[in-house]
PDB file of C-alpha atoms in Angstrom:
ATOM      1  CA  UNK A   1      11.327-116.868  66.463  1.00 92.00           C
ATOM      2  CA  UNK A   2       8.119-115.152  64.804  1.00 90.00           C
ATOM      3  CA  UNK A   3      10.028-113.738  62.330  1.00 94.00           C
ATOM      4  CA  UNK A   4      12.567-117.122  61.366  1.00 95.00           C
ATOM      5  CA  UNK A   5       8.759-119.197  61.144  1.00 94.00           C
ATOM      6  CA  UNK A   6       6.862-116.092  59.155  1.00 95.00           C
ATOM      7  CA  UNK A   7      10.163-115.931  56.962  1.00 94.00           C
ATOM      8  CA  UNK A   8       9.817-119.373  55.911  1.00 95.00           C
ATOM      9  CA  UNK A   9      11.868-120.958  58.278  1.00 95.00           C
ATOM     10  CA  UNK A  10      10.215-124.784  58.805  1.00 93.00           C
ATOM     11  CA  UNK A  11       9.121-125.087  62.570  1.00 93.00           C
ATOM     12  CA  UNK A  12      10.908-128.293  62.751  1.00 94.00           C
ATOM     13  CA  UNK A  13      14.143-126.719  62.557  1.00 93.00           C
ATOM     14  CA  UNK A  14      13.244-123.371  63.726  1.00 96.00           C
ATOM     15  CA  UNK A  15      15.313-124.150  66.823  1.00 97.00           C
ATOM     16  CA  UNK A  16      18.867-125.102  64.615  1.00 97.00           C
ATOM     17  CA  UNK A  17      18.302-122.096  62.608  1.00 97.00           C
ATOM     18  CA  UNK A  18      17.576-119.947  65.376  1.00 97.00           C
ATOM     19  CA  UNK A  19      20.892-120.855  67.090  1.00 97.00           C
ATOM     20  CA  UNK A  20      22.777-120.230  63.666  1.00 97.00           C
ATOM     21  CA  UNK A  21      21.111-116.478  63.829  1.00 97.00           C
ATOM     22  CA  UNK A  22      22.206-115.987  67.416  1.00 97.00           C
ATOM     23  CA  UNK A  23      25.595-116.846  66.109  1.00 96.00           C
ATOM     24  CA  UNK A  24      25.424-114.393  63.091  1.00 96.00           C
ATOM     25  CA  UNK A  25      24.218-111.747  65.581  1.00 95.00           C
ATOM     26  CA  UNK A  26      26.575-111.926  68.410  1.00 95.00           C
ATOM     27  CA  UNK A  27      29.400-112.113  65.551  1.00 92.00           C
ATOM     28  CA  UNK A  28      27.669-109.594  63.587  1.00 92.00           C
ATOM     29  CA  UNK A  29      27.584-107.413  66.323  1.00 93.00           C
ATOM     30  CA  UNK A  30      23.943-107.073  65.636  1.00 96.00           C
ATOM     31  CA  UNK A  31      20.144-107.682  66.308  1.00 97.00           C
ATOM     32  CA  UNK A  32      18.650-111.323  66.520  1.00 97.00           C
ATOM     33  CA  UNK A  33      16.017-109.604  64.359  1.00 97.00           C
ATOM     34  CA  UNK A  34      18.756-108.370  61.685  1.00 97.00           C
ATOM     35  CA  UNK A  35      20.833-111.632  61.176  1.00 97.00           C
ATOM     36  CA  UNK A  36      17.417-113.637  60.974  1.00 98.00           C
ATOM     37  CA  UNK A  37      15.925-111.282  58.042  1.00 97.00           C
ATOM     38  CA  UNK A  38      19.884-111.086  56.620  1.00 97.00           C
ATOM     39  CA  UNK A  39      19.151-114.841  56.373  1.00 98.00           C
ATOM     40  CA  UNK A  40      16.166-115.874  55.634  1.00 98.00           C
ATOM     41  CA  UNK A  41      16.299-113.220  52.686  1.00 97.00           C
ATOM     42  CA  UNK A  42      19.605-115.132  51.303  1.00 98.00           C
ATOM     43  CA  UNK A  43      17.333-118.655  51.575  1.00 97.00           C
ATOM     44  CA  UNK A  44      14.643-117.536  50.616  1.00 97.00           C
ATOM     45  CA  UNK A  45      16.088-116.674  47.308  1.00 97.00           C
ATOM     46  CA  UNK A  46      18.393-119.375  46.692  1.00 97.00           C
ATOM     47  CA  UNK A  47      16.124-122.002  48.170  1.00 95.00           C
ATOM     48  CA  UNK A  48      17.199-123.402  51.210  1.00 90.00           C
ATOM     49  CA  UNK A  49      17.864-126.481  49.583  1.00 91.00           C
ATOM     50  CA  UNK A  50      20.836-124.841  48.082  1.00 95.00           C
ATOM     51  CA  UNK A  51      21.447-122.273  50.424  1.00 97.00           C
ATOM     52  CA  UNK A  52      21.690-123.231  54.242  1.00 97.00           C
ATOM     53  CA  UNK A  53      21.722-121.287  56.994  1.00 97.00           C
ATOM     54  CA  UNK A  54      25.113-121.960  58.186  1.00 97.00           C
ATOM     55  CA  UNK A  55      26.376-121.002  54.654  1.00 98.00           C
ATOM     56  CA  UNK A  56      24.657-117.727  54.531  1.00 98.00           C
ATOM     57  CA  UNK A  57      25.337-116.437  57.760  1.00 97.00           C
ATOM     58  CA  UNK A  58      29.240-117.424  57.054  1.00 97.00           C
ATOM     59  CA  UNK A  59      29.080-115.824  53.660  1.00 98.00           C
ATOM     60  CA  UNK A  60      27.775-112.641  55.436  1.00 97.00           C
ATOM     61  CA  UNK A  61      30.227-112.494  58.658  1.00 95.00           C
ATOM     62  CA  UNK A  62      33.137-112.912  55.805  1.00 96.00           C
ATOM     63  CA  UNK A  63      31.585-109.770  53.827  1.00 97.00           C
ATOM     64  CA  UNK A  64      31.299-107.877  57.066  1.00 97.00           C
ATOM     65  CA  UNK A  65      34.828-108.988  57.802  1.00 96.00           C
ATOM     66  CA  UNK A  66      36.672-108.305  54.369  1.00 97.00           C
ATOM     67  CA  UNK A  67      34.617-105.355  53.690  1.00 97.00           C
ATOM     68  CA  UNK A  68      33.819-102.034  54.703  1.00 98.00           C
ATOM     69  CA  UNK A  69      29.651-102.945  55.592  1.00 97.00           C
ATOM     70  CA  UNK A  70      27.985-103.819  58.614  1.00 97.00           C
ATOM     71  CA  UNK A  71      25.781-106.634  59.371  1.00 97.00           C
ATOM     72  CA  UNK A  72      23.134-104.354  58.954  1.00 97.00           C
ATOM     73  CA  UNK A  73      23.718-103.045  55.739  1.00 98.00           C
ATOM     74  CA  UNK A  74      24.366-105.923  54.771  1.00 98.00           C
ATOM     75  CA  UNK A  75      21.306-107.102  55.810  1.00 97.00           C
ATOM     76  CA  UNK A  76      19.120-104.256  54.697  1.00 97.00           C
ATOM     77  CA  UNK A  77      20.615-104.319  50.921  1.00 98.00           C
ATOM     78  CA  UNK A  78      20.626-107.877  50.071  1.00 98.00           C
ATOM     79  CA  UNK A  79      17.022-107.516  48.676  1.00 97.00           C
ATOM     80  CA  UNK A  80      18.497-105.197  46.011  1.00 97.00           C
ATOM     81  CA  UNK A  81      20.939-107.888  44.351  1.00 98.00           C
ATOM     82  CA  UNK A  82      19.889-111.311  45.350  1.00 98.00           C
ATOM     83  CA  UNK A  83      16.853-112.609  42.489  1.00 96.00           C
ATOM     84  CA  UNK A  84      19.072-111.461  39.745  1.00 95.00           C
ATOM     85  CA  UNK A  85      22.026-112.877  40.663  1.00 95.00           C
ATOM     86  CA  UNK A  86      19.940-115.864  41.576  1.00 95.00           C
ATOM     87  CA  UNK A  87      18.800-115.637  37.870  1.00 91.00           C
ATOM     88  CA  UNK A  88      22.164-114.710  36.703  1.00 89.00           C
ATOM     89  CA  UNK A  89      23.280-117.991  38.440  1.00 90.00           C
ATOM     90  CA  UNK A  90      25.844-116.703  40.729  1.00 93.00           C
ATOM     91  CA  UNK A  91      26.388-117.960  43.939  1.00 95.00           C
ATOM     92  CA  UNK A  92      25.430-116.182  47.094  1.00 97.00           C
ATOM     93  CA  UNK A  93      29.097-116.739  48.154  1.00 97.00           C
ATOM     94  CA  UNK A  94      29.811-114.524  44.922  1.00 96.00           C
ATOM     95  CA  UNK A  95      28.026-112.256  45.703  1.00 97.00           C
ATOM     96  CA  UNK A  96      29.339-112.032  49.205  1.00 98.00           C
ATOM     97  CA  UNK A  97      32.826-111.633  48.034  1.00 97.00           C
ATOM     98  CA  UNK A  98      31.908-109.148  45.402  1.00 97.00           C
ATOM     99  CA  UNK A  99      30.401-107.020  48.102  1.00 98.00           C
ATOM    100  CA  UNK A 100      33.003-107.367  50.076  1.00 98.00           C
ATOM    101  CA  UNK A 101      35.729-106.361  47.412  1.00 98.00           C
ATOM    102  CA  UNK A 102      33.295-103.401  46.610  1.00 98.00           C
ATOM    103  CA  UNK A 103      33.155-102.178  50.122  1.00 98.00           C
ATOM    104  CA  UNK A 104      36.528-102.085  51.394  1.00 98.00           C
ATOM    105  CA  UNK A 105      37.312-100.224  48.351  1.00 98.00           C
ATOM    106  CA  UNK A 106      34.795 -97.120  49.792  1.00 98.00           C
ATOM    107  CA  UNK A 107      31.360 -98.114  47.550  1.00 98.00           C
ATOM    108  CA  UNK A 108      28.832 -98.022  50.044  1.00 98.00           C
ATOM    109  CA  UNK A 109      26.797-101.465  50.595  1.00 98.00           C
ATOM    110  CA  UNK A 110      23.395-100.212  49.446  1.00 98.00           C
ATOM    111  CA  UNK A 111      25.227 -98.644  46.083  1.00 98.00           C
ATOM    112  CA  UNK A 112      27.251-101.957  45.693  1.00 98.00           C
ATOM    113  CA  UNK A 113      23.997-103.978  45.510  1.00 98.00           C
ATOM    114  CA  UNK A 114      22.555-101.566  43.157  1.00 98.00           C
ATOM    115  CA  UNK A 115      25.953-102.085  40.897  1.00 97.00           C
ATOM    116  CA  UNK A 116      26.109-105.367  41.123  1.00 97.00           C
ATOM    117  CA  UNK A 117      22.437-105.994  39.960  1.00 96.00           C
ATOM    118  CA  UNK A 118      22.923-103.327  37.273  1.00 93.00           C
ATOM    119  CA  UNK A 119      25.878-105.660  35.755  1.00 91.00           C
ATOM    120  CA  UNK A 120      23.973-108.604  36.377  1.00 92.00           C
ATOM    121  CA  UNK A 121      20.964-107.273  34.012  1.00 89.00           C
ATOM    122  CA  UNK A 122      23.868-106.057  31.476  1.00 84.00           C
ATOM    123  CA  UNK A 123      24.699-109.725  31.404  1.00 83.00           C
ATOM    124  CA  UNK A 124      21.951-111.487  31.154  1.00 84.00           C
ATOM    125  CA  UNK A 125      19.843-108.596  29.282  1.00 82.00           C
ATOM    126  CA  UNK A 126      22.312-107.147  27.075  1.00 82.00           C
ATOM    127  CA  UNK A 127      21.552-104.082  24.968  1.00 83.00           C
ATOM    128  CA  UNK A 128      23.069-103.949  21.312  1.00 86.00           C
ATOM    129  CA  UNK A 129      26.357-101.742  22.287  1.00 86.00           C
ATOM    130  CA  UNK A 130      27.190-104.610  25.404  1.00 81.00           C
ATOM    131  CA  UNK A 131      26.718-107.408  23.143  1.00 82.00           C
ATOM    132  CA  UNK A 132      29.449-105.462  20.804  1.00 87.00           C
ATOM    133  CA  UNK A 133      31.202-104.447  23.675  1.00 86.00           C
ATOM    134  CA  UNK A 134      31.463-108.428  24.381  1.00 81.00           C
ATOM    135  CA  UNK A 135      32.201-109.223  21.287  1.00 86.00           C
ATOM    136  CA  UNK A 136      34.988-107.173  20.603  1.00 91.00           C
ATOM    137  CA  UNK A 137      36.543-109.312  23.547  1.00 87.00           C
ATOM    138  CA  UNK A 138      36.150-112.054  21.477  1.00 85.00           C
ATOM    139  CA  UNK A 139      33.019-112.723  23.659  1.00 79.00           C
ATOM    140  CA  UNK A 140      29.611-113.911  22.726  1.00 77.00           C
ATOM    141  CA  UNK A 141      27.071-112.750  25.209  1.00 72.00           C
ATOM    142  CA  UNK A 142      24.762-115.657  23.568  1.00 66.00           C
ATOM    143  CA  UNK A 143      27.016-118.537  24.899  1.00 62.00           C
ATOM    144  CA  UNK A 144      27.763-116.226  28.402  1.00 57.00           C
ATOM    145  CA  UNK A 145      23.967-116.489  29.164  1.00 52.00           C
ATOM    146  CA  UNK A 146      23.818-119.916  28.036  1.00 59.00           C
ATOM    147  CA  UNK A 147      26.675-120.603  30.976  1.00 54.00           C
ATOM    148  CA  UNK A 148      24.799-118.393  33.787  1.00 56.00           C
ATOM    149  CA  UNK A 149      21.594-120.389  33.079  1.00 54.00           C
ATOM    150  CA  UNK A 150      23.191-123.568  34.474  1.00 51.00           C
ATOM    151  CA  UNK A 151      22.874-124.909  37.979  1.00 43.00           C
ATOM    152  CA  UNK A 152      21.730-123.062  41.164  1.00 42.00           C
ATOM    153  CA  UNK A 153      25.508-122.508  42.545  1.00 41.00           C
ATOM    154  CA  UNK A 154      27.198-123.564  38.869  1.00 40.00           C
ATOM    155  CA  UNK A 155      27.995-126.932  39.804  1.00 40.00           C
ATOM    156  CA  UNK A 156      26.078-128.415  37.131  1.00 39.00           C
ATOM    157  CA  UNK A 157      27.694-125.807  34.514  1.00 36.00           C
ATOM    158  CA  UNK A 158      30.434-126.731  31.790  1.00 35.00           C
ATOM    159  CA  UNK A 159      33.815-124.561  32.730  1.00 33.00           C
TER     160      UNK A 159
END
């Protein structure tokens, strides 16, 4: 409880999240004190405005599920990925599935965050031989970061 309220968590609905942790732990198979920073990481990043509890946790147990990671892991690498992809504009669900994917095919969770953030930069950050790269795809990395910069969870973005 210390943790969800130090985290961020509002006291008013401490309790609701609290019970939504419990649930990502016993699922999880892991500590209260894991799912809770798993999170309250995820929310804290995305803004729990666009990011509830419910939808984290569920975007995590499906990770931990589909992929080859742990709650833990999981948990413990998140840091690693999430503000870029948050300034990337990619969902958290994205980035749950991408983990996922990246898992179960033998990367290990804390190198899969690393990865993913790594291709996020390249994307938003381009160097002169990515841009070409792009373009050679028929690709401009101009109008690609003009896309990511939309909405918090692309709603708001043209197709």
């Amino acid at each position: 409880l210390y943790q969800a309220i130090s985290a961020g968590v509002p006291e008013e609905n401490v309790f609701d999240f609290m019970e939504v942790a419990s649930k990502a732990a016993i699922g999880g198979v892991t500590s209260l004190e894991t799912a809770v920073d798993g999170i309250t990481t995820a929310m804290n990043t995305y803004g729990a405005t666009n990011l509830s509890a419910k939808e984290a946790s569920d975007a995590m147990f499906t990770a931990v599920k589909l992929g080859k990671t742990t709650f833990e892991e999981l948990s413990g690498a998140l840091f690693n990925v999430l503000p870029m992809a948050k300034q990337a504009g990619v969902s958290f669900d994205a980035i749950s599935a991408a983990l996922a994917v990246m898992t179960s095919k033998g990367t290990p969770t804390s190198v899969a965050t690393t990865q993913l953030r790594a291709a996020l930069t390249a994307l938003i950050a381009p160097t002169e031989a990515t841009a070409k790269a792009f373009k050679s795809y028929g690709l401009d990395v101009g109008n690609l970061k003009a896309l990511m910069a939309g909405g918090e969870r692309g709603r708001d973005r043209d197709p």
